[in-house]
PDB file of C-alpha atoms in Angstrom:
ATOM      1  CA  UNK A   1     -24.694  14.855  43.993  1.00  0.00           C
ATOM      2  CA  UNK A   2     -25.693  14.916  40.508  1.00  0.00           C
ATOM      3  CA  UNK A   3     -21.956  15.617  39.234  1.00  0.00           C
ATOM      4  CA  UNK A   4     -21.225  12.249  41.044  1.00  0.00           C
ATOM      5  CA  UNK A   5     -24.042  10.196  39.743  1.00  0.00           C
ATOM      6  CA  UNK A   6     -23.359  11.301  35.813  1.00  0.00           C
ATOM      7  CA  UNK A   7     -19.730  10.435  36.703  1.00  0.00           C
ATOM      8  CA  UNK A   8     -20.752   7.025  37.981  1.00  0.00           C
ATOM      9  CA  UNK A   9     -22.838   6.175  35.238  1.00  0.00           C
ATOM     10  CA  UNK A  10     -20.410   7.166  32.892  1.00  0.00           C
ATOM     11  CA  UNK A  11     -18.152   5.024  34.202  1.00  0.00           C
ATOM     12  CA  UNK A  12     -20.745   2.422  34.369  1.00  0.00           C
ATOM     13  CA  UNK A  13     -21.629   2.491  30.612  1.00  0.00           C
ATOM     14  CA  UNK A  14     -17.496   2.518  30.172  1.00  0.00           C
ATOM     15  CA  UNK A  15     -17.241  -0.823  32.072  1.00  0.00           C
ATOM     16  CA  UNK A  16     -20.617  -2.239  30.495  1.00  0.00           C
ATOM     17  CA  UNK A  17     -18.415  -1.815  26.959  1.00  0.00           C
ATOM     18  CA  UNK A  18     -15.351  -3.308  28.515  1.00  0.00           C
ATOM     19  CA  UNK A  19     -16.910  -6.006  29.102  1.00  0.00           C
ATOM     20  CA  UNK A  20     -18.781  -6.993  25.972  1.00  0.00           C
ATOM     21  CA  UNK A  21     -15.856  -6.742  24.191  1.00  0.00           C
ATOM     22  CA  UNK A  22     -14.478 -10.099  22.505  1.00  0.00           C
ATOM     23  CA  UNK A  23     -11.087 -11.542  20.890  1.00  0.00           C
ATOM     24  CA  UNK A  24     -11.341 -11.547  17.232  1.00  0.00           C
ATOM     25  CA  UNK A  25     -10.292 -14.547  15.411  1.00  0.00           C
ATOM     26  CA  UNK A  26      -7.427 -14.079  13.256  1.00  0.00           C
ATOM     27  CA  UNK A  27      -7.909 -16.312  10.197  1.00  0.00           C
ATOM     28  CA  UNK A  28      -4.778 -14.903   7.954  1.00  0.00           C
ATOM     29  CA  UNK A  29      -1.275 -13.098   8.677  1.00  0.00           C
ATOM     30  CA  UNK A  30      -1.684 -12.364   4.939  1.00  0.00           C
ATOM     31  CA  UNK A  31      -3.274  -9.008   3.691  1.00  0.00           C
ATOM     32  CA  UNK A  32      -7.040  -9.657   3.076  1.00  0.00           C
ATOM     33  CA  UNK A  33      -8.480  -8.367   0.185  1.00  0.00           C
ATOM     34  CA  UNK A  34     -12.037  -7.676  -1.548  1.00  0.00           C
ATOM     35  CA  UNK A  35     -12.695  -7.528  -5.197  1.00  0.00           C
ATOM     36  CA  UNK A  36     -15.867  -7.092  -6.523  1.00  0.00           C
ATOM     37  CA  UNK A  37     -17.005  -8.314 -10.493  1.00  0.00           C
ATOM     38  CA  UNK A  38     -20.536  -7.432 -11.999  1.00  0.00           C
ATOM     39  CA  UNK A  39     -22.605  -9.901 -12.448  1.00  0.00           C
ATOM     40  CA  UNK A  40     -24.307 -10.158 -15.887  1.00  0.00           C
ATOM     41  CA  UNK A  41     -27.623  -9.130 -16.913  1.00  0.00           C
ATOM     42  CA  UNK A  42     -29.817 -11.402 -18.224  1.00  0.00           C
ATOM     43  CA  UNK A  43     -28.356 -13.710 -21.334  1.00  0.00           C
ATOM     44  CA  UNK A  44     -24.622 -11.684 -20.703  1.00  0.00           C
ATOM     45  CA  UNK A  45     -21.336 -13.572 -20.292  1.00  0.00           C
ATOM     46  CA  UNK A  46     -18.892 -11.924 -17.902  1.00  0.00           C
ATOM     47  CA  UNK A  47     -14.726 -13.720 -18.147  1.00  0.00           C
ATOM     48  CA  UNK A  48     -13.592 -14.026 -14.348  1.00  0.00           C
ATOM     49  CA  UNK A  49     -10.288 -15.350 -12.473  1.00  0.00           C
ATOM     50  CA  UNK A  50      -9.750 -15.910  -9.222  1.00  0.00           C
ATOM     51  CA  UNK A  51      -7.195 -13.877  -7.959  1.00  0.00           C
ATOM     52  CA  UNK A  52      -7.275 -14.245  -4.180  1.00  0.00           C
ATOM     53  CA  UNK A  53      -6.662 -17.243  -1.807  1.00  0.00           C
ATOM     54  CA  UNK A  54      -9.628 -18.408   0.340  1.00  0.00           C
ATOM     55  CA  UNK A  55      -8.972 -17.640   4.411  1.00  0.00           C
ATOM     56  CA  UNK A  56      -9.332 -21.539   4.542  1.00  0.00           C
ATOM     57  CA  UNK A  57      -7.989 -23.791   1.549  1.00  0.00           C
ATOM     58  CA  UNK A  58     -10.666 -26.084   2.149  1.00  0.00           C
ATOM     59  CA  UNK A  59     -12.796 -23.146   0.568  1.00  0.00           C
ATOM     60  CA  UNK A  60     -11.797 -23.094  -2.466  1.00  0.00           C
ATOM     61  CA  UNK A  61     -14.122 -24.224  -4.182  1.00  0.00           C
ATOM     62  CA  UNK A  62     -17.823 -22.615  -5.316  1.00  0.00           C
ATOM     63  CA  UNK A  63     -19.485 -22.300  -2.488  1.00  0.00           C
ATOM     64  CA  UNK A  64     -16.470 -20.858  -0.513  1.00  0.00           C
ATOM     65  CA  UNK A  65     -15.599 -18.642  -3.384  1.00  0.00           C
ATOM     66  CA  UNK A  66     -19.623 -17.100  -4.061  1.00  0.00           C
ATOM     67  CA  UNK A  67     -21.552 -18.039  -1.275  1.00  0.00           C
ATOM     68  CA  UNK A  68     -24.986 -17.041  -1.467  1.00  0.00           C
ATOM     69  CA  UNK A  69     -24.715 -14.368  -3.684  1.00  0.00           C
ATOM     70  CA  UNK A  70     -25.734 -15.682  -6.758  1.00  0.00           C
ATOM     71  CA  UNK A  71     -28.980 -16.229  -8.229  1.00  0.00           C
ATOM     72  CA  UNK A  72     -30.390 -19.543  -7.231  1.00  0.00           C
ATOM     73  CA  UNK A  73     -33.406 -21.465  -8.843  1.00  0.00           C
ATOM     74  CA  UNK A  74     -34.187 -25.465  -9.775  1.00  0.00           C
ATOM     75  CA  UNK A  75     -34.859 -24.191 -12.882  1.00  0.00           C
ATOM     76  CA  UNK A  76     -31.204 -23.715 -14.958  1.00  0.00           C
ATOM     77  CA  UNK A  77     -32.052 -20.900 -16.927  1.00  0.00           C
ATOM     78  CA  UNK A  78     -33.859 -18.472 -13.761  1.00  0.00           C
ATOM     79  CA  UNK A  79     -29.909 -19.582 -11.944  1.00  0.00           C
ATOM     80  CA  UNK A  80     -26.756 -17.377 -12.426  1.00  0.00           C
ATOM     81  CA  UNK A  81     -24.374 -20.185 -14.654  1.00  0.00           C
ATOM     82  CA  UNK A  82     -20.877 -21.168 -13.708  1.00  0.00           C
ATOM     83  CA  UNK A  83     -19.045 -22.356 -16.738  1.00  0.00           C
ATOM     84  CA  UNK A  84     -15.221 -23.887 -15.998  1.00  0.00           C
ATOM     85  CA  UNK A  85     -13.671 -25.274 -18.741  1.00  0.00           C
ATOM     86  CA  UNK A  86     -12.838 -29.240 -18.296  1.00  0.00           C
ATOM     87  CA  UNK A  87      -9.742 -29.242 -20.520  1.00  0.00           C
ATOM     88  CA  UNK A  88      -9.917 -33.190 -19.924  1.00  0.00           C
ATOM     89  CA  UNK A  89     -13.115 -33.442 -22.195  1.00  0.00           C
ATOM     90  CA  UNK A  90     -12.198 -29.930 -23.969  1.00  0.00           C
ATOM     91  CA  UNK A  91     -15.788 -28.886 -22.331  1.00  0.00           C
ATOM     92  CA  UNK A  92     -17.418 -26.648 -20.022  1.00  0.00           C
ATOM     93  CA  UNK A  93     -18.418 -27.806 -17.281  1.00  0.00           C
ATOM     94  CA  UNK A  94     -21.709 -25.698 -16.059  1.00  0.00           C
ATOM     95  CA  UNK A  95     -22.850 -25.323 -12.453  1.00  0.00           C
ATOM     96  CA  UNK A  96     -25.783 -23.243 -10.653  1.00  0.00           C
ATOM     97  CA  UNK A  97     -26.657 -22.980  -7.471  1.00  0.00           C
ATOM     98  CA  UNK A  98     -30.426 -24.336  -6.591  1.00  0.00           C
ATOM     99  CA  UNK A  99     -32.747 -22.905  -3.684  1.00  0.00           C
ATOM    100  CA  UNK A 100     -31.394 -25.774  -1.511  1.00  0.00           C
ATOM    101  CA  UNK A 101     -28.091 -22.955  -1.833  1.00  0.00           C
ATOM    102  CA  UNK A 102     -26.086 -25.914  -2.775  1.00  0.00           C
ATOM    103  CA  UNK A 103     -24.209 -26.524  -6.235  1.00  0.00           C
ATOM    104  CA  UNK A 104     -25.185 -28.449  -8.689  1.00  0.00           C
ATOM    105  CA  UNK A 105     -23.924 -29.540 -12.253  1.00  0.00           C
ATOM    106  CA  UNK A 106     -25.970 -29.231 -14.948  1.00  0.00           C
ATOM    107  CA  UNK A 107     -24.684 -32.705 -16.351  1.00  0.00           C
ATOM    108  CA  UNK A 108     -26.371 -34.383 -13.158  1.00  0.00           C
ATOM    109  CA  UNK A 109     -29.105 -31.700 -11.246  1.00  0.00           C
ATOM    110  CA  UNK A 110     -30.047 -34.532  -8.643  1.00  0.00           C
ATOM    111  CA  UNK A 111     -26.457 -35.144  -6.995  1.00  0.00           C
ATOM    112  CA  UNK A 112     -24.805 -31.867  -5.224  1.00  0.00           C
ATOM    113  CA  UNK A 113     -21.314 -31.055  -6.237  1.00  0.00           C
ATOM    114  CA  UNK A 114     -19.138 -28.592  -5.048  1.00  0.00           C
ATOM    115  CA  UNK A 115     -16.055 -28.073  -7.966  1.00  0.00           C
ATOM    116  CA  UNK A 116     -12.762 -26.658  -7.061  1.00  0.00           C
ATOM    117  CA  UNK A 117     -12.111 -22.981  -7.905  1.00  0.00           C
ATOM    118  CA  UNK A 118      -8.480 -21.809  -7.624  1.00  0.00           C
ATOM    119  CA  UNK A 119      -6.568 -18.492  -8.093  1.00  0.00           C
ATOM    120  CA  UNK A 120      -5.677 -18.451 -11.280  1.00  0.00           C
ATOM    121  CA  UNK A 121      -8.502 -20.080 -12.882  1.00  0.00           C
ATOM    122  CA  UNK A 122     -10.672 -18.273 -15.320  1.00  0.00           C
ATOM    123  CA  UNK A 123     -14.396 -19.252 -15.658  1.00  0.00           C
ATOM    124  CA  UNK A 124     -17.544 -17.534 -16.990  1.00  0.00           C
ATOM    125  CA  UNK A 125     -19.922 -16.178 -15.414  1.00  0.00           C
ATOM    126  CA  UNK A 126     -23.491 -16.221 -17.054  1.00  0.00           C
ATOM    127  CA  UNK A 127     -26.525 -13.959 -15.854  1.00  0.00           C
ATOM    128  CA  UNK A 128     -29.904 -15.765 -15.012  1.00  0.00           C
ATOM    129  CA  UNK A 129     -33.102 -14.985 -17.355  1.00  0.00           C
ATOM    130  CA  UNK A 130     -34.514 -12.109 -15.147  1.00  0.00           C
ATOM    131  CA  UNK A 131     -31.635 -10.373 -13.581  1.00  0.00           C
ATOM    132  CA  UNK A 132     -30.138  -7.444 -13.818  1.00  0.00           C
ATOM    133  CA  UNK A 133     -26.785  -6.610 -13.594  1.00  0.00           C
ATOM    134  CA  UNK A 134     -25.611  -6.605 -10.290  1.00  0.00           C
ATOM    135  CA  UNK A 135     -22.311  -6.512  -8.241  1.00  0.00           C
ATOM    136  CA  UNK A 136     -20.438  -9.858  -6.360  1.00  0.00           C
ATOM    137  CA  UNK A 137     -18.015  -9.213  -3.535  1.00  0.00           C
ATOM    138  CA  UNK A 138     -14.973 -11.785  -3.424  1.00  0.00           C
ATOM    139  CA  UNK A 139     -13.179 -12.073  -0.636  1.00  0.00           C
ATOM    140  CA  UNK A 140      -9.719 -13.754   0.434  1.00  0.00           C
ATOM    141  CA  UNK A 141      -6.363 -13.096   1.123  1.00  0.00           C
ATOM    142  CA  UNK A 142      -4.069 -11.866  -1.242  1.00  0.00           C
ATOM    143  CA  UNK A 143      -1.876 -14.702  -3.014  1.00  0.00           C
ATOM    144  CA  UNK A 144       1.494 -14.714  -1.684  1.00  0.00           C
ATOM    145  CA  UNK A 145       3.820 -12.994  -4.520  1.00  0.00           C
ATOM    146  CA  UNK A 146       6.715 -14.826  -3.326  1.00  0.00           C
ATOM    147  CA  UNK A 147       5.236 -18.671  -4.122  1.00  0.00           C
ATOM    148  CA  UNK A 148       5.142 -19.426  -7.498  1.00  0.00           C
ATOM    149  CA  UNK A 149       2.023 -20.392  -8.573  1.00  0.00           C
ATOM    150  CA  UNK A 150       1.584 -23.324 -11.104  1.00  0.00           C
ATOM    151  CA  UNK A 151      -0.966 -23.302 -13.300  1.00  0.00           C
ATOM    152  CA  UNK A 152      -1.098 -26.248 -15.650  1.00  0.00           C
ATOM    153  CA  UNK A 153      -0.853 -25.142 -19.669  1.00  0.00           C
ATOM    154  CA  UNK A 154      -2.323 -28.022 -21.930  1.00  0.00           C
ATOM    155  CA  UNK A 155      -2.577 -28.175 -25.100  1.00  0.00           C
ATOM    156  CA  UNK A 156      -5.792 -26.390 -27.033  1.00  0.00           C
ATOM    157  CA  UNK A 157      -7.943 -23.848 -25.097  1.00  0.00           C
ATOM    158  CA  UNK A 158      -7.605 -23.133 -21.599  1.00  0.00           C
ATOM    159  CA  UNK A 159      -8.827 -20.239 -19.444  1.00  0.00           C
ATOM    160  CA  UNK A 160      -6.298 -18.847 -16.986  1.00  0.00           C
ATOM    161  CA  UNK A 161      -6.206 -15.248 -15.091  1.00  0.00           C
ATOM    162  CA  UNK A 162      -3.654 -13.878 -13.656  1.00  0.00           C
ATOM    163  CA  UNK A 163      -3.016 -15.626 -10.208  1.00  0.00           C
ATOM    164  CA  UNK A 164      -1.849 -12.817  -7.915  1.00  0.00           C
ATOM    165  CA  UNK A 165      -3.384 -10.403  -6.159  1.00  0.00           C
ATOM    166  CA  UNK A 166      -3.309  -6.839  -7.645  1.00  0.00           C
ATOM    167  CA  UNK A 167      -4.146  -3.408  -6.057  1.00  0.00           C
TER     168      UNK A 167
END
């Protein structure tokens, strides 16, 4: 009797989690990987390269490289800052992320952009008027060691990180 009906539910709970289990989409046959960099505080600069591949190149860019994590605002200084340096105008070329949670350059605040980041590429990272310092996950695959990666040299300043993965 009772033996029989904790044995039946047992197997009924066993079957219930059968069931509900799904297929998990595998995005990479490469080892993913997680990083994470400190955000500034306030007014602080923090030097970051990319050093992992997006799951899907079409990701590569800001918003597939920090997501929501960063401090948004309409208001430039209350955003976290994204400065890449435009070696075509010798530059930086500055970027936050508004409320809306899309990018925007600081050159034009009214048009949405969304500028390539790469592995390889350094950038700074500049901490929003109010924040503390705080921690940003990246996540990716790890670049393939095996492809050479190209990163263009030009002539005057540049910033460039190392473009592999490294444990």
């Amino acid at each position: 009797g009772t033996t029989m009906k904790r044995i039946l539910g047992i197997l009924a709970v066993v079957a219930l989690v059968a069931m509900t289990v799904q297929a998990v989409e595998v995005k990479s046959e490469n080892v993913a990987g997680v990083y994470t960099v400190t955000l500034p505080a306030a007014g602080v600069y923090n030097l970051v390269s990319i050093n992992l591949d997006t799951f899907d190149p079409a990701d590569q860019n800001l918003a597939g490289v920090f997501g929501n994590q960063l401090a948004k605002s309409d208001t430039p200084p209350l955003a976290d800052q994204i400065l890449v340096y435009n070696t075509g105008t010798t530059l930086y070329d500055t970027y936050i992320q508004k409320n809306d949670g899309q990018f925007y350059s600081l050159a034009d605040l009214g048009t949405p952009t969304n500028a390539p980041l790469v592995p390889g590429q350094g950038f700074w990272i500049l901490g929003a008027i109010g924040q503390s310092e705080r921690e940003l996950t990246l996540t990716g695959q790890a670049v393939e060691t095996d492809v050479p990666q190209q990163i263009q040299i030009v002539a005057g300043y540049q910033l460039a990180g190392y473009p592999y993965s490294a444990s």
